[in-house]
């Protein structure tokens, strides 16, 4: 959605926007490395909570407008979201592999990867549908911005559901331990 906003509303070329998202990639790597180090101490459920909080916060910080700009509308959201996506990927990978027997780890890892790919495809389909439903097919910058804002909000709702799930899993563990 961010790419579509940057290209359709801000007028960025695909190459220009691709280069401008380097901060997202860097923050994703940083988030993954920090999460991997902290997972041994805090556990993957706590990392998932932090990651989902960062994802939702990054989405909410992406306050786009028809006259917006990269630095004013996108940069901070990309930084926070990038750290969140990196840490949630680590948490999900640890969670999926934590109960696997060594001889099943390849299969489990493949299923984990497939789940990410399917989830990403479904996420794009759902949020694109939300954006289109709001715009009604209009190509006006204000209408597109409204549609993309609705799509970002839908993503934030998904992040909130993920956060609630991670919190429930953490609480479940505490009840089991007690």
PDB file of C-alpha atoms in Angstrom:
ATOM      1  CA  UNK A   1       0.000   0.000   0.000  1.00  0.00           C
ATOM      2  CA  UNK A   2       2.862   2.341   0.788  1.00  0.00           C
ATOM      3  CA  UNK A   3       4.345   1.776  -2.642  1.00  0.00           C
ATOM      4  CA  UNK A   4       1.014   2.479  -4.332  1.00  0.00           C
ATOM      5  CA  UNK A   5       0.537   5.651  -2.290  1.00  0.00           C
ATOM      6  CA  UNK A   6       4.026   6.878  -3.136  1.00  0.00           C
ATOM      7  CA  UNK A   7       3.601   6.160  -6.837  1.00  0.00           C
ATOM      8  CA  UNK A   8      -0.039   7.144  -7.383  1.00  0.00           C
ATOM      9  CA  UNK A   9      -0.323  10.105  -5.006  1.00  0.00           C
ATOM     10  CA  UNK A  10       3.211  11.408  -4.503  1.00  0.00           C
ATOM     11  CA  UNK A  11       4.291  10.697  -8.093  1.00  0.00           C
ATOM     12  CA  UNK A  12       7.352   8.596  -7.214  1.00  0.00           C
ATOM     13  CA  UNK A  13       8.764   6.225  -9.794  1.00  0.00           C
ATOM     14  CA  UNK A  14       9.028   2.578  -8.743  1.00  0.00           C
ATOM     15  CA  UNK A  15      12.820   2.885  -8.605  1.00  0.00           C
ATOM     16  CA  UNK A  16      12.764   6.071  -6.533  1.00  0.00           C
ATOM     17  CA  UNK A  17      10.359   4.593  -4.020  1.00  0.00           C
ATOM     18  CA  UNK A  18      12.243   1.308  -3.934  1.00  0.00           C
ATOM     19  CA  UNK A  19      15.429   3.153  -3.032  1.00  0.00           C
ATOM     20  CA  UNK A  20      13.634   5.278  -0.448  1.00  0.00           C
ATOM     21  CA  UNK A  21      12.455   2.172   1.395  1.00  0.00           C
ATOM     22  CA  UNK A  22      16.007   1.140   2.203  1.00  0.00           C
ATOM     23  CA  UNK A  23      15.343   2.441   5.725  1.00  0.00           C
ATOM     24  CA  UNK A  24      12.578  -0.156   6.057  1.00  0.00           C
ATOM     25  CA  UNK A  25      14.953  -2.963   5.035  1.00  0.00           C
ATOM     26  CA  UNK A  26      17.692  -1.729   7.370  1.00  0.00           C
ATOM     27  CA  UNK A  27      15.265  -1.465  10.290  1.00  0.00           C
ATOM     28  CA  UNK A  28      13.909  -4.932   9.517  1.00  0.00           C
ATOM     29  CA  UNK A  29      17.419  -6.347   9.774  1.00  0.00           C
ATOM     30  CA  UNK A  30      18.076  -4.424  12.995  1.00  0.00           C
ATOM     31  CA  UNK A  31      14.733  -5.546  14.449  1.00  0.00           C
ATOM     32  CA  UNK A  32      15.459  -9.177  13.575  1.00  0.00           C
ATOM     33  CA  UNK A  33      18.949  -9.070  15.099  1.00  0.00           C
ATOM     34  CA  UNK A  34      17.778  -7.417  18.314  1.00  0.00           C
ATOM     35  CA  UNK A  35      14.841  -9.826  18.582  1.00  0.00           C
ATOM     36  CA  UNK A  36      17.078 -12.851  18.060  1.00  0.00           C
ATOM     37  CA  UNK A  37      19.361 -11.713  20.877  1.00  0.00           C
ATOM     38  CA  UNK A  38      16.474 -10.943  23.241  1.00  0.00           C
ATOM     39  CA  UNK A  39      14.448 -14.073  22.460  1.00  0.00           C
ATOM     40  CA  UNK A  40      16.677 -16.277  24.603  1.00  0.00           C
ATOM     41  CA  UNK A  41      16.047 -14.029  27.615  1.00  0.00           C
ATOM     42  CA  UNK A  42      12.479 -12.823  27.070  1.00  0.00           C
ATOM     43  CA  UNK A  43      11.013 -15.640  24.968  1.00  0.00           C
ATOM     44  CA  UNK A  44       9.416 -15.518  21.554  1.00  0.00           C
ATOM     45  CA  UNK A  45       5.984 -14.572  22.927  1.00  0.00           C
ATOM     46  CA  UNK A  46       7.350 -11.374  24.451  1.00  0.00           C
ATOM     47  CA  UNK A  47       9.191 -10.639  21.192  1.00  0.00           C
ATOM     48  CA  UNK A  48       5.924 -11.164  19.299  1.00  0.00           C
ATOM     49  CA  UNK A  49       4.186  -8.665  21.592  1.00  0.00           C
ATOM     50  CA  UNK A  50       6.855  -6.035  21.018  1.00  0.00           C
ATOM     51  CA  UNK A  51       6.935  -6.732  17.274  1.00  0.00           C
ATOM     52  CA  UNK A  52       3.166  -6.513  16.831  1.00  0.00           C
ATOM     53  CA  UNK A  53       3.122  -3.296  18.865  1.00  0.00           C
ATOM     54  CA  UNK A  54       5.802  -1.844  16.583  1.00  0.00           C
ATOM     55  CA  UNK A  55       3.896  -2.965  13.473  1.00  0.00           C
ATOM     56  CA  UNK A  56       0.677  -1.314  14.603  1.00  0.00           C
ATOM     57  CA  UNK A  57       2.465   1.816  15.759  1.00  0.00           C
ATOM     58  CA  UNK A  58       4.335   2.105  12.461  1.00  0.00           C
ATOM     59  CA  UNK A  59       1.079   1.834  10.556  1.00  0.00           C
ATOM     60  CA  UNK A  60      -0.601   4.456  12.705  1.00  0.00           C
ATOM     61  CA  UNK A  61       2.390   6.791  12.311  1.00  0.00           C
ATOM     62  CA  UNK A  62       1.987   6.625   8.539  1.00  0.00           C
ATOM     63  CA  UNK A  63      -0.270   9.686   8.375  1.00  0.00           C
ATOM     64  CA  UNK A  64      -0.605  10.129   4.635  1.00  0.00           C
ATOM     65  CA  UNK A  65      -2.163  13.083   2.838  1.00  0.00           C
ATOM     66  CA  UNK A  66      -2.801  14.086  -0.788  1.00  0.00           C
ATOM     67  CA  UNK A  67      -0.077  16.759  -0.555  1.00  0.00           C
ATOM     68  CA  UNK A  68       2.199  14.601   1.575  1.00  0.00           C
ATOM     69  CA  UNK A  69       5.818  13.746   1.267  1.00  0.00           C
ATOM     70  CA  UNK A  70       8.211  10.949   2.072  1.00  0.00           C
ATOM     71  CA  UNK A  71       9.782  12.598   5.111  1.00  0.00           C
ATOM     72  CA  UNK A  72       6.525  13.943   6.552  1.00  0.00           C
ATOM     73  CA  UNK A  73       4.212  11.004   5.848  1.00  0.00           C
ATOM     74  CA  UNK A  74       6.209   7.821   5.390  1.00  0.00           C
ATOM     75  CA  UNK A  75       9.694   7.863   6.885  1.00  0.00           C
ATOM     76  CA  UNK A  76       8.890   7.444  10.606  1.00  0.00           C
ATOM     77  CA  UNK A  77       6.248   4.804   9.870  1.00  0.00           C
ATOM     78  CA  UNK A  78       8.714   2.838   7.726  1.00  0.00           C
ATOM     79  CA  UNK A  79      11.340   2.976  10.482  1.00  0.00           C
ATOM     80  CA  UNK A  80       9.002   1.694  13.198  1.00  0.00           C
ATOM     81  CA  UNK A  81       7.188  -0.802  10.955  1.00  0.00           C
ATOM     82  CA  UNK A  82      10.502  -2.176   9.678  1.00  0.00           C
ATOM     83  CA  UNK A  83      11.712  -2.919  13.205  1.00  0.00           C
ATOM     84  CA  UNK A  84       8.380  -4.567  13.939  1.00  0.00           C
ATOM     85  CA  UNK A  85       8.367  -6.801  10.884  1.00  0.00           C
ATOM     86  CA  UNK A  86      11.902  -7.962  11.600  1.00  0.00           C
ATOM     87  CA  UNK A  87      11.120  -8.862  15.194  1.00  0.00           C
ATOM     88  CA  UNK A  88       7.794 -10.561  14.429  1.00  0.00           C
ATOM     89  CA  UNK A  89       9.440 -12.696  11.756  1.00  0.00           C
ATOM     90  CA  UNK A  90      11.984 -13.887  14.311  1.00  0.00           C
ATOM     91  CA  UNK A  91       9.280 -14.592  16.900  1.00  0.00           C
ATOM     92  CA  UNK A  92       7.192 -16.543  14.384  1.00  0.00           C
ATOM     93  CA  UNK A  93      10.172 -18.550  13.189  1.00  0.00           C
ATOM     94  CA  UNK A  94      11.203 -19.464  16.724  1.00  0.00           C
ATOM     95  CA  UNK A  95       7.619 -20.346  17.634  1.00  0.00           C
ATOM     96  CA  UNK A  96       7.170 -22.599  14.618  1.00  0.00           C
ATOM     97  CA  UNK A  97      10.470 -24.413  15.106  1.00  0.00           C
ATOM     98  CA  UNK A  98      10.468 -24.632  18.910  1.00  0.00           C
ATOM     99  CA  UNK A  99       8.478 -27.857  19.106  1.00  0.00           C
ATOM    100  CA  UNK A 100       9.765 -29.490  15.946  1.00  0.00           C
ATOM    101  CA  UNK A 101      11.880 -32.619  16.043  1.00  0.00           C
ATOM    102  CA  UNK A 102      15.214 -32.211  14.247  1.00  0.00           C
ATOM    103  CA  UNK A 103      14.146 -34.477  11.382  1.00  0.00           C
ATOM    104  CA  UNK A 104      11.041 -32.321  10.847  1.00  0.00           C
ATOM    105  CA  UNK A 105      12.745 -28.928  11.040  1.00  0.00           C
ATOM    106  CA  UNK A 106      13.078 -28.588   7.255  1.00  0.00           C
ATOM    107  CA  UNK A 107       9.388 -29.312   6.725  1.00  0.00           C
ATOM    108  CA  UNK A 108       8.357 -26.960   9.538  1.00  0.00           C
ATOM    109  CA  UNK A 109      10.623 -24.226   8.210  1.00  0.00           C
ATOM    110  CA  UNK A 110       9.117 -24.638   4.737  1.00  0.00           C
ATOM    111  CA  UNK A 111       5.589 -24.460   6.142  1.00  0.00           C
ATOM    112  CA  UNK A 112       6.542 -21.344   8.104  1.00  0.00           C
ATOM    113  CA  UNK A 113       7.884 -19.714   4.939  1.00  0.00           C
ATOM    114  CA  UNK A 114       4.808 -20.731   2.930  1.00  0.00           C
ATOM    115  CA  UNK A 115       2.575 -19.292   5.642  1.00  0.00           C
ATOM    116  CA  UNK A 116       4.386 -15.949   5.416  1.00  0.00           C
ATOM    117  CA  UNK A 117       4.026 -15.916   1.628  1.00  0.00           C
ATOM    118  CA  UNK A 118       0.326 -16.806   1.714  1.00  0.00           C
ATOM    119  CA  UNK A 119      -0.295 -14.295   4.499  1.00  0.00           C
ATOM    120  CA  UNK A 120       1.428 -11.548   2.536  1.00  0.00           C
ATOM    121  CA  UNK A 121      -0.600 -12.338  -0.588  1.00  0.00           C
ATOM    122  CA  UNK A 122      -3.849 -12.403   1.362  1.00  0.00           C
ATOM    123  CA  UNK A 123      -2.905  -9.211   3.183  1.00  0.00           C
ATOM    124  CA  UNK A 124      -2.303  -7.369  -0.084  1.00  0.00           C
ATOM    125  CA  UNK A 125      -5.569  -8.708  -1.519  1.00  0.00           C
ATOM    126  CA  UNK A 126      -7.588  -7.695   1.536  1.00  0.00           C
ATOM    127  CA  UNK A 127      -6.051  -4.250   1.952  1.00  0.00           C
ATOM    128  CA  UNK A 128      -6.285  -3.540  -1.783  1.00  0.00           C
ATOM    129  CA  UNK A 129      -9.964  -4.450  -1.618  1.00  0.00           C
ATOM    130  CA  UNK A 130     -10.439  -2.104   1.339  1.00  0.00           C
ATOM    131  CA  UNK A 131      -8.664   0.712  -0.503  1.00  0.00           C
ATOM    132  CA  UNK A 132     -10.704   0.148  -3.668  1.00  0.00           C
ATOM    133  CA  UNK A 133     -13.977  -0.017  -1.724  1.00  0.00           C
ATOM    134  CA  UNK A 134     -13.231   3.380  -0.185  1.00  0.00           C
ATOM    135  CA  UNK A 135     -12.092   5.037  -3.427  1.00  0.00           C
ATOM    136  CA  UNK A 136     -14.893   3.590  -5.519  1.00  0.00           C
ATOM    137  CA  UNK A 137     -12.369   3.299  -8.332  1.00  0.00           C
ATOM    138  CA  UNK A 138     -11.557   7.010  -8.366  1.00  0.00           C
ATOM    139  CA  UNK A 139      -8.042   8.060  -9.320  1.00  0.00           C
ATOM    140  CA  UNK A 140      -8.350  11.448  -7.611  1.00  0.00           C
ATOM    141  CA  UNK A 141      -5.445  11.969  -5.181  1.00  0.00           C
ATOM    142  CA  UNK A 142      -7.751  12.764  -2.270  1.00  0.00           C
ATOM    143  CA  UNK A 143      -9.854   9.654  -2.900  1.00  0.00           C
ATOM    144  CA  UNK A 144      -6.744   7.491  -3.290  1.00  0.00           C
ATOM    145  CA  UNK A 145      -5.353   8.865  -0.040  1.00  0.00           C
ATOM    146  CA  UNK A 146      -8.614   8.039   1.740  1.00  0.00           C
ATOM    147  CA  UNK A 147      -8.458   4.516   0.338  1.00  0.00           C
ATOM    148  CA  UNK A 148      -4.838   4.001   1.319  1.00  0.00           C
ATOM    149  CA  UNK A 149      -5.540   5.417   4.798  1.00  0.00           C
ATOM    150  CA  UNK A 150      -8.348   2.869   5.197  1.00  0.00           C
ATOM    151  CA  UNK A 151      -5.979   0.118   4.057  1.00  0.00           C
ATOM    152  CA  UNK A 152      -3.352   1.189   6.617  1.00  0.00           C
ATOM    153  CA  UNK A 153      -6.045   1.156   9.292  1.00  0.00           C
ATOM    154  CA  UNK A 154      -7.060  -2.363   8.216  1.00  0.00           C
ATOM    155  CA  UNK A 155      -3.412  -3.416   8.567  1.00  0.00           C
ATOM    156  CA  UNK A 156      -3.315  -1.842  12.026  1.00  0.00           C
ATOM    157  CA  UNK A 157      -6.399  -3.881  12.964  1.00  0.00           C
ATOM    158  CA  UNK A 158      -4.589  -7.045  11.834  1.00  0.00           C
ATOM    159  CA  UNK A 159      -1.595  -6.011  13.944  1.00  0.00           C
ATOM    160  CA  UNK A 160      -3.916  -5.474  16.920  1.00  0.00           C
ATOM    161  CA  UNK A 161      -5.351  -8.975  16.425  1.00  0.00           C
ATOM    162  CA  UNK A 162      -1.805 -10.332  16.318  1.00  0.00           C
ATOM    163  CA  UNK A 163      -0.939  -8.412  19.468  1.00  0.00           C
ATOM    164  CA  UNK A 164      -4.029  -9.740  21.252  1.00  0.00           C
ATOM    165  CA  UNK A 165      -3.123 -13.274  20.185  1.00  0.00           C
ATOM    166  CA  UNK A 166       0.448 -12.885  21.456  1.00  0.00           C
ATOM    167  CA  UNK A 167      -0.828 -11.493  24.762  1.00  0.00           C
ATOM    168  CA  UNK A 168      -3.236 -14.418  25.150  1.00  0.00           C
ATOM    169  CA  UNK A 169      -0.438 -16.887  24.461  1.00  0.00           C
ATOM    170  CA  UNK A 170       1.763 -15.180  27.039  1.00  0.00           C
ATOM    171  CA  UNK A 171      -1.042 -15.224  29.627  1.00  0.00           C
ATOM    172  CA  UNK A 172      -1.750 -18.876  28.840  1.00  0.00           C
ATOM    173  CA  UNK A 173       1.872 -19.747  29.574  1.00  0.00           C
ATOM    174  CA  UNK A 174       1.782 -17.884  32.871  1.00  0.00           C
ATOM    175  CA  UNK A 175      -1.361 -19.791  33.936  1.00  0.00           C
ATOM    176  CA  UNK A 176       0.237 -23.109  32.943  1.00  0.00           C
ATOM    177  CA  UNK A 177       3.426 -22.300  34.878  1.00  0.00           C
ATOM    178  CA  UNK A 178       1.555 -21.117  38.004  1.00  0.00           C
TER     179      UNK A 178
END
